[in-house]
mmCIF file of C-alpha atoms and ligand atoms in Angstrom:
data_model
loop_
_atom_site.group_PDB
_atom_site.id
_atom_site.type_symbol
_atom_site.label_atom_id
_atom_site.label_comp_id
_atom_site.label_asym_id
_atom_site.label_seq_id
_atom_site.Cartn_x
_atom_site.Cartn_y
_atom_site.Cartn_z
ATOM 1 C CA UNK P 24 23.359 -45.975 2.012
ATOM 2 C CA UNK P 25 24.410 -45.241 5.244
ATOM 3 C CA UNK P 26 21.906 -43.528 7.535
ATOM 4 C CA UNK P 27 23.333 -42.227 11.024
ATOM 5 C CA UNK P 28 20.568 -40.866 14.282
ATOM 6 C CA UNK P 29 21.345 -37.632 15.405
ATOM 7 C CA UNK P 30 18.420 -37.094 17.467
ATOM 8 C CA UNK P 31 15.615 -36.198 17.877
ATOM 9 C CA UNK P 32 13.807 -36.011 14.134
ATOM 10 C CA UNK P 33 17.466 -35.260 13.007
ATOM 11 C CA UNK P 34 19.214 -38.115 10.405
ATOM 12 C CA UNK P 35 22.202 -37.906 8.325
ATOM 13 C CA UNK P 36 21.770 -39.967 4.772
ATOM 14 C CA UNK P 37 24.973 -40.553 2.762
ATOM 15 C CA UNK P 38 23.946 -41.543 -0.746
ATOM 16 C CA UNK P 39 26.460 -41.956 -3.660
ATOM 17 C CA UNK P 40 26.992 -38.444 -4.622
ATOM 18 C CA UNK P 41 25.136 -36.720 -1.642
ATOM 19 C CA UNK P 42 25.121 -36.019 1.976
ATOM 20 C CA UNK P 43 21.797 -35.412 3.372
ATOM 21 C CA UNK P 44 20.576 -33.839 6.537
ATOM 22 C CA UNK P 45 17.387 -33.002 7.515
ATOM 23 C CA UNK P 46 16.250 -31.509 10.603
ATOM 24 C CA UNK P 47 19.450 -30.686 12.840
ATOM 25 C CA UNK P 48 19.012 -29.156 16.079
ATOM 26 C CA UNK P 49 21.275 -30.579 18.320
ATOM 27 C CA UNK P 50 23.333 -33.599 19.461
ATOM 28 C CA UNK P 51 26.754 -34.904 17.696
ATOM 29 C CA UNK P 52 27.226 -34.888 13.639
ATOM 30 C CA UNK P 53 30.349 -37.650 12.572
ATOM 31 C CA UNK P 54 32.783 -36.793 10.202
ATOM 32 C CA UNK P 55 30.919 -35.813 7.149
ATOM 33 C CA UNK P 56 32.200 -36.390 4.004
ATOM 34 C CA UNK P 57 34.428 -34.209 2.048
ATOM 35 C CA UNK P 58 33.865 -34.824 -1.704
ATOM 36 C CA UNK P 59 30.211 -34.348 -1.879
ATOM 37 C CA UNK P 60 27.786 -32.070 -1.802
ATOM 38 C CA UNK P 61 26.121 -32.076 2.211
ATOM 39 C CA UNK P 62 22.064 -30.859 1.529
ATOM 40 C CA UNK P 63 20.864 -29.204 4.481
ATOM 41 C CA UNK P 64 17.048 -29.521 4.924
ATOM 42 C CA UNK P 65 14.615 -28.021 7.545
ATOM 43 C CA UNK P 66 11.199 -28.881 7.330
ATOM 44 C CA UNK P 67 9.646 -25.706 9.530
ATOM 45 C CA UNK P 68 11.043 -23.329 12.189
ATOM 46 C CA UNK P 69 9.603 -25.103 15.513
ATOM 47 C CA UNK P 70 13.357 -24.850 17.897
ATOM 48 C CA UNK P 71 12.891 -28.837 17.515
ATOM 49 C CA UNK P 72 13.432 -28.817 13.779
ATOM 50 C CA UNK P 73 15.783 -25.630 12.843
ATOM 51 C CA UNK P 74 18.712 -24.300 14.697
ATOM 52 C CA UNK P 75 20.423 -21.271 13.393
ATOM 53 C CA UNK P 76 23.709 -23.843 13.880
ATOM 54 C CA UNK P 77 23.407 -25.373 10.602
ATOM 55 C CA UNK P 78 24.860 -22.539 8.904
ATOM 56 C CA UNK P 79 28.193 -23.312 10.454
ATOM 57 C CA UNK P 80 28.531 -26.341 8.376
ATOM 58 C CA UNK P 81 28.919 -24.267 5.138
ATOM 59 C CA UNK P 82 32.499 -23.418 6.932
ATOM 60 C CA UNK P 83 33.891 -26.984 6.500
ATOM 61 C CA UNK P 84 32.289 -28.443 3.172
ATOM 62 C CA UNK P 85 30.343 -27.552 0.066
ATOM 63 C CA UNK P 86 26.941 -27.073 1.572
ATOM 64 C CA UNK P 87 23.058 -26.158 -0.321
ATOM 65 C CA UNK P 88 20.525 -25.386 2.152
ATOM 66 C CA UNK P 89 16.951 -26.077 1.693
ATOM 67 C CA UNK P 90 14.522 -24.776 3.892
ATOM 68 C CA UNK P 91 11.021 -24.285 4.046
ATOM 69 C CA UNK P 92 10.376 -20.501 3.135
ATOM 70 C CA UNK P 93 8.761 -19.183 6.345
ATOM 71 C CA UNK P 94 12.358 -19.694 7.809
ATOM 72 C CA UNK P 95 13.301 -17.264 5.446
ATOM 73 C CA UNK P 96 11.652 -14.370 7.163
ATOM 74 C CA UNK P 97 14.877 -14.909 10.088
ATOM 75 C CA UNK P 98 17.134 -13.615 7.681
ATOM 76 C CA UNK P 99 19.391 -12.227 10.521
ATOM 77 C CA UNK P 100 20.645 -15.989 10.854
ATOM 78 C CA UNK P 101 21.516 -16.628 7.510
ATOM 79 C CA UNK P 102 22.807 -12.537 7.310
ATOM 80 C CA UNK P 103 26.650 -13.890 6.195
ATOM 81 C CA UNK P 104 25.842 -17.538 4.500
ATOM 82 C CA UNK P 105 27.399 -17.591 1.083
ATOM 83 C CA UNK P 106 26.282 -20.983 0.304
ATOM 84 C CA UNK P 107 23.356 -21.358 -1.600
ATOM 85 C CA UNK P 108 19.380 -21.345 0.379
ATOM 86 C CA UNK P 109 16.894 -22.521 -1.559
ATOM 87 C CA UNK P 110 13.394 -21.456 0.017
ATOM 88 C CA UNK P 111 10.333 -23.884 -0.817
ATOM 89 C CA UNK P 112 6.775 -24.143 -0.640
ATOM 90 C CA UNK P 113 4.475 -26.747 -0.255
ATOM 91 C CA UNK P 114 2.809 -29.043 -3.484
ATOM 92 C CA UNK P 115 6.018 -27.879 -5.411
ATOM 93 C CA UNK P 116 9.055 -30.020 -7.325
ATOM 94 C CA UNK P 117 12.683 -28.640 -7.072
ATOM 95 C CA UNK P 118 15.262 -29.676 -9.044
ATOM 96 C CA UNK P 119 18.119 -29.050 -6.214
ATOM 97 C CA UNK P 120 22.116 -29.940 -6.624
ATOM 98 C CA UNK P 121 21.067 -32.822 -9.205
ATOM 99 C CA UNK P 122 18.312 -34.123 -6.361
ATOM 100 C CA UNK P 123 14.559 -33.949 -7.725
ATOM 101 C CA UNK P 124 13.438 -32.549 -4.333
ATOM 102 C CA UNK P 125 8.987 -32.942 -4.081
ATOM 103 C CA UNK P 126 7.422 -31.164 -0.760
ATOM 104 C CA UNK P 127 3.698 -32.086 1.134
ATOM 105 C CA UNK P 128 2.184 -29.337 3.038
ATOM 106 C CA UNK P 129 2.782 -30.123 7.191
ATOM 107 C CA UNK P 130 -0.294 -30.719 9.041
ATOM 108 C CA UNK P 131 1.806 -28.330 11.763
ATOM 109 C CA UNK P 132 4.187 -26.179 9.874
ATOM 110 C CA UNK P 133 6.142 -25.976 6.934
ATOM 111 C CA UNK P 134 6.101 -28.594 4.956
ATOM 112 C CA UNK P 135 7.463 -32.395 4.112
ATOM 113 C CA UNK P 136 10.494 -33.794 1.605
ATOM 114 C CA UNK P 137 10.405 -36.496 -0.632
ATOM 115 C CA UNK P 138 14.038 -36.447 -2.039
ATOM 116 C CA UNK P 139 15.243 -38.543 -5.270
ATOM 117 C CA UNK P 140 18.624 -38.906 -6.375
ATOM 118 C CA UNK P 141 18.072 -41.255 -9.179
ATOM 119 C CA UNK P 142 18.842 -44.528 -7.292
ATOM 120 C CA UNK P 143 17.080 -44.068 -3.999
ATOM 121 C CA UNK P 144 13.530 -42.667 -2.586
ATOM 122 C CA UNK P 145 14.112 -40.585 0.718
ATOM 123 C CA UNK P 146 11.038 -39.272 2.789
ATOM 124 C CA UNK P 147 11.495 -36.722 5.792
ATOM 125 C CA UNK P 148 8.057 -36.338 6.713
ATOM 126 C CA UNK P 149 8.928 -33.261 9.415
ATOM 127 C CA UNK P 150 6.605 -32.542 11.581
ATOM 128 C CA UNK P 151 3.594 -33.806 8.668
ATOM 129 C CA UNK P 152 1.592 -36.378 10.616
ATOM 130 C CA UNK P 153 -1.926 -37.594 11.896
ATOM 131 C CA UNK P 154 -1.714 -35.594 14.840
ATOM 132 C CA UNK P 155 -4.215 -36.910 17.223
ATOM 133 C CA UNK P 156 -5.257 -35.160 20.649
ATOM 134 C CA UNK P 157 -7.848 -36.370 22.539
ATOM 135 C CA UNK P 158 -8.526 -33.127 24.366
ATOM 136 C CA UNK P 159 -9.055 -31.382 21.231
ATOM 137 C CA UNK P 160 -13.179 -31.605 19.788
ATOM 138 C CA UNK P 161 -14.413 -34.061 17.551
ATOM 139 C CA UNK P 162 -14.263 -32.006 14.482
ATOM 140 C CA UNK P 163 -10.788 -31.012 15.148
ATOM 141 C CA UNK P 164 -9.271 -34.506 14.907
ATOM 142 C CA UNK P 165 -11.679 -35.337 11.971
ATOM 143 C CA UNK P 166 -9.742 -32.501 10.295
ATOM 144 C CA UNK P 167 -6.900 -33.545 11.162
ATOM 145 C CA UNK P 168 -7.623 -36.907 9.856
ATOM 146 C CA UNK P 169 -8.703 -35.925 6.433
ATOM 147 C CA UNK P 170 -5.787 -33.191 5.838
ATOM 148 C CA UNK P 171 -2.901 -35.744 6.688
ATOM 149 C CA UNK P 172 -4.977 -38.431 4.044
ATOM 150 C CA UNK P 173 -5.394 -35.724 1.693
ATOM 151 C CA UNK P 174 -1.639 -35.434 1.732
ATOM 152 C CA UNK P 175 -0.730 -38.988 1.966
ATOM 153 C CA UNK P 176 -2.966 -39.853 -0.939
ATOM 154 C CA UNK P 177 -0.004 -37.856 -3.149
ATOM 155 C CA UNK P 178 2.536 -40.457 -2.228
ATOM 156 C CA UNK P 179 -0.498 -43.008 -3.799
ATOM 157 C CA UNK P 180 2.177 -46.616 -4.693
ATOM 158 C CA UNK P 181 5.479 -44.977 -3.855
ATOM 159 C CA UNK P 182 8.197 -46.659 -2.348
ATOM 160 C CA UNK P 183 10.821 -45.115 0.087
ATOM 161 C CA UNK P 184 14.004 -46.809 0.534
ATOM 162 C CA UNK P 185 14.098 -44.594 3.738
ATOM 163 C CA UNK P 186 11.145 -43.194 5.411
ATOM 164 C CA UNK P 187 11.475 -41.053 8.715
ATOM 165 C CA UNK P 188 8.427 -40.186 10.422
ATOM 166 C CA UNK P 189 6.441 -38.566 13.407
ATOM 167 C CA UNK P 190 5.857 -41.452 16.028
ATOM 168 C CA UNK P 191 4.871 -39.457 19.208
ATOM 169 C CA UNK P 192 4.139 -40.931 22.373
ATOM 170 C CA UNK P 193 2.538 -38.177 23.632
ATOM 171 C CA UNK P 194 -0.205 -38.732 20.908
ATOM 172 C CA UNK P 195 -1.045 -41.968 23.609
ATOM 173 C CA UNK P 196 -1.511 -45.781 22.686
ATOM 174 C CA UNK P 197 -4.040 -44.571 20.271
ATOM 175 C CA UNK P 198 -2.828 -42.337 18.189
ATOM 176 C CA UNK P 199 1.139 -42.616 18.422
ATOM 177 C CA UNK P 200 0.905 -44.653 15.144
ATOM 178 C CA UNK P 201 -1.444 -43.197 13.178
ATOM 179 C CA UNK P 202 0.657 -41.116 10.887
ATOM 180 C CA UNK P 203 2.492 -43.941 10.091
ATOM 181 C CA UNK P 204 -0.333 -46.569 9.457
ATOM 182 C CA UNK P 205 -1.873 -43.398 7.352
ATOM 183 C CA UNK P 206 1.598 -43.580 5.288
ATOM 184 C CA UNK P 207 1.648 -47.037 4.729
ATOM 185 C CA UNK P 208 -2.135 -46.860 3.514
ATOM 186 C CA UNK P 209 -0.791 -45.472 0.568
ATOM 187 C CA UNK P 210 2.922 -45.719 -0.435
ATOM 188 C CA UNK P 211 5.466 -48.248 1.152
ATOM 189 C CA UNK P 212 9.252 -47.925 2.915
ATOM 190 C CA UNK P 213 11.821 -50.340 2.769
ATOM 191 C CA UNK P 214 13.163 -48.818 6.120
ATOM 192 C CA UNK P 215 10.852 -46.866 8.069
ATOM 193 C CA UNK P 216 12.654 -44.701 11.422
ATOM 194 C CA UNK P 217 10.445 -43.302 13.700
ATOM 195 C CA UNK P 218 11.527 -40.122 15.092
ATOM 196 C CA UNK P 219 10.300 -37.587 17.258
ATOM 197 C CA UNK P 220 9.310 -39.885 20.142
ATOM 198 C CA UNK P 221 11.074 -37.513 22.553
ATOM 199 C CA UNK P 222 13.740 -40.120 23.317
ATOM 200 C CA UNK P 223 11.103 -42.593 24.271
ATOM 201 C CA UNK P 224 13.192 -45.391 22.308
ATOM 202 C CA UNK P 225 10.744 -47.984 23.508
ATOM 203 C CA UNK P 226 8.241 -46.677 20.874
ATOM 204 C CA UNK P 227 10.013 -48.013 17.897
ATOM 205 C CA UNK P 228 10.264 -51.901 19.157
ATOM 206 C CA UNK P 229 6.121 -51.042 20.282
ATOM 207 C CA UNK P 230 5.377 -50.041 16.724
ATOM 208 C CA UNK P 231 7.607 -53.076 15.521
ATOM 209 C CA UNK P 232 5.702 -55.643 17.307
ATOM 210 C CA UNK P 233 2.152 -53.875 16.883
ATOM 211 C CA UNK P 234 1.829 -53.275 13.117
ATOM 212 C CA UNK P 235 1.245 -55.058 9.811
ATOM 213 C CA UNK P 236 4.369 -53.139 8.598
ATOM 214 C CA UNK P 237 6.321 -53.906 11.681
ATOM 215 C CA UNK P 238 9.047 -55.521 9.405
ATOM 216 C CA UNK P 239 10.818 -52.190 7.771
ATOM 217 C CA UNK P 240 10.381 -50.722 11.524
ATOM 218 C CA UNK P 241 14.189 -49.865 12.164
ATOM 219 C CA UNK P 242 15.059 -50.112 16.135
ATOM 220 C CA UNK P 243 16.734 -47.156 17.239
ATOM 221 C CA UNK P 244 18.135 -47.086 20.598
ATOM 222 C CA UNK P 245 20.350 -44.361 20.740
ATOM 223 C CA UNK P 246 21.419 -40.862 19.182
ATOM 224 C CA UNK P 247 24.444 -41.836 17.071
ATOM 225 C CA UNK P 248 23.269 -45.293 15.653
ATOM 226 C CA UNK P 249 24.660 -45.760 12.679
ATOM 227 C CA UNK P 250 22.381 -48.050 9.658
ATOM 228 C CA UNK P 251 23.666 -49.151 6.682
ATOM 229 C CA UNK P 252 21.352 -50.601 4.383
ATOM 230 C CA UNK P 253 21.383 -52.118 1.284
ATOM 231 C CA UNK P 254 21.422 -49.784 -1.937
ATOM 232 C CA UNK P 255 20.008 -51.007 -4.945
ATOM 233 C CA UNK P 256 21.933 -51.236 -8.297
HETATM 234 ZN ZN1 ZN Z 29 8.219 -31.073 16.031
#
């Protein structure tokens, strides 16, 4: 499995018989390739998660977009795409392109992937995290606290081969990491990326050093970085 940075909380994931990208707003896509099916996937509409641009990439493969519904009300965008949009809701199971494709309701907007393609486990957690402000009240952040659990608690002794996740400085020392040790409560990652850190690339060698699960913490240190990791048989 190869997994490539775009930026931002945007990854390309080639798998055996897929190309997956999730996320794409901006920054440089490599050759993608030809002779497989490329599975376009937007968590919510937030401008730092969905760009109208992905529909271009229908124009130069065999492309299946799946997006999270509420960017179907912006149907001007997608006016002239022939390829297939699937729309999806939270809580729901898709069977998409031959990828069993399960969603979490976001703690923000839109909602979460957890992708299968019969060999590997692939979770895109968008912007679904233990968002932690410490201007906001008390009972705000309790909330918070208990919705992101209450989602987490579905993905109860799962394992990802590749987990991507919120890890957002702005959140400060205390909180940066909490979606991720909330993740890790419950289901496991044999890679875990960190993403949306606002190109603050120190977080990811911070959370590496810092945590129990430090060990599947990949390093990114630069849109473009290409992984490949080991695919089970
Ligand atoms: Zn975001």
């Amino acid at each position: 499995m190869k997994v490539t940075y775009i930026h931002h909380s945007a990854f390309l994931v080639e798998l055996t018989g897929h190309t997956l990208l999730f996320d794409y707003t901006e920054g440089d896509l490599p050759p993608i390739p030809k002779d497989k099916p490329l599975v376009v996937f937007a968590s919510h509409f937030h401008a730092d998660h969905f760009s109208a641009k992905i529909y271009d990439l229908e124009k130069t493969q065999e492309t299946v977009y799946v997006l999270s519904h509420e960017i179907g009300k912006r149907r001007r965008a997608m006016r002239d795409v022939t390829s297939p949009i699937h729309l999806v809701y939270a809580n729901e199971t898709y069977d998409i392109c031959g990828l069993k494709v399960t969603t979490l309701q976001s703690t923000d907007a839109g909602v979460a992937f957890w992708v299968e393609d019969g060999k590997a486990a692939i979770y895109h957690a968008g912007d679904l995290n233990h968002w932690y402000w410490a201007e906001e009240s008390e009972s705000w952040n309790k909330q918070m606290a208990g919705d992101y659990r209450a989602q987490m608690a579905k993905l109860k002794g799962k394992t990802a081969d590749v987990a991507f996740m919120p890890v957002d400085p702005r959140l400060g020392e205390d909180g940066y990491a909490l979606g991720a040790e909330g993740y890790f409560a419950f289901a496991n990652a044999k890679a875990f990326f960190p993403m949306h850190f606002w190109g603050d690339f120190q977080v990811c060698r911070r959370l590496k050093e810092s945590e129990p699960f430090g060990a599947c913490v990949m390093e990114l240190e630069a849109d473009g970085q290409v992984f490949d990791l080991p695919e089970d048989e």
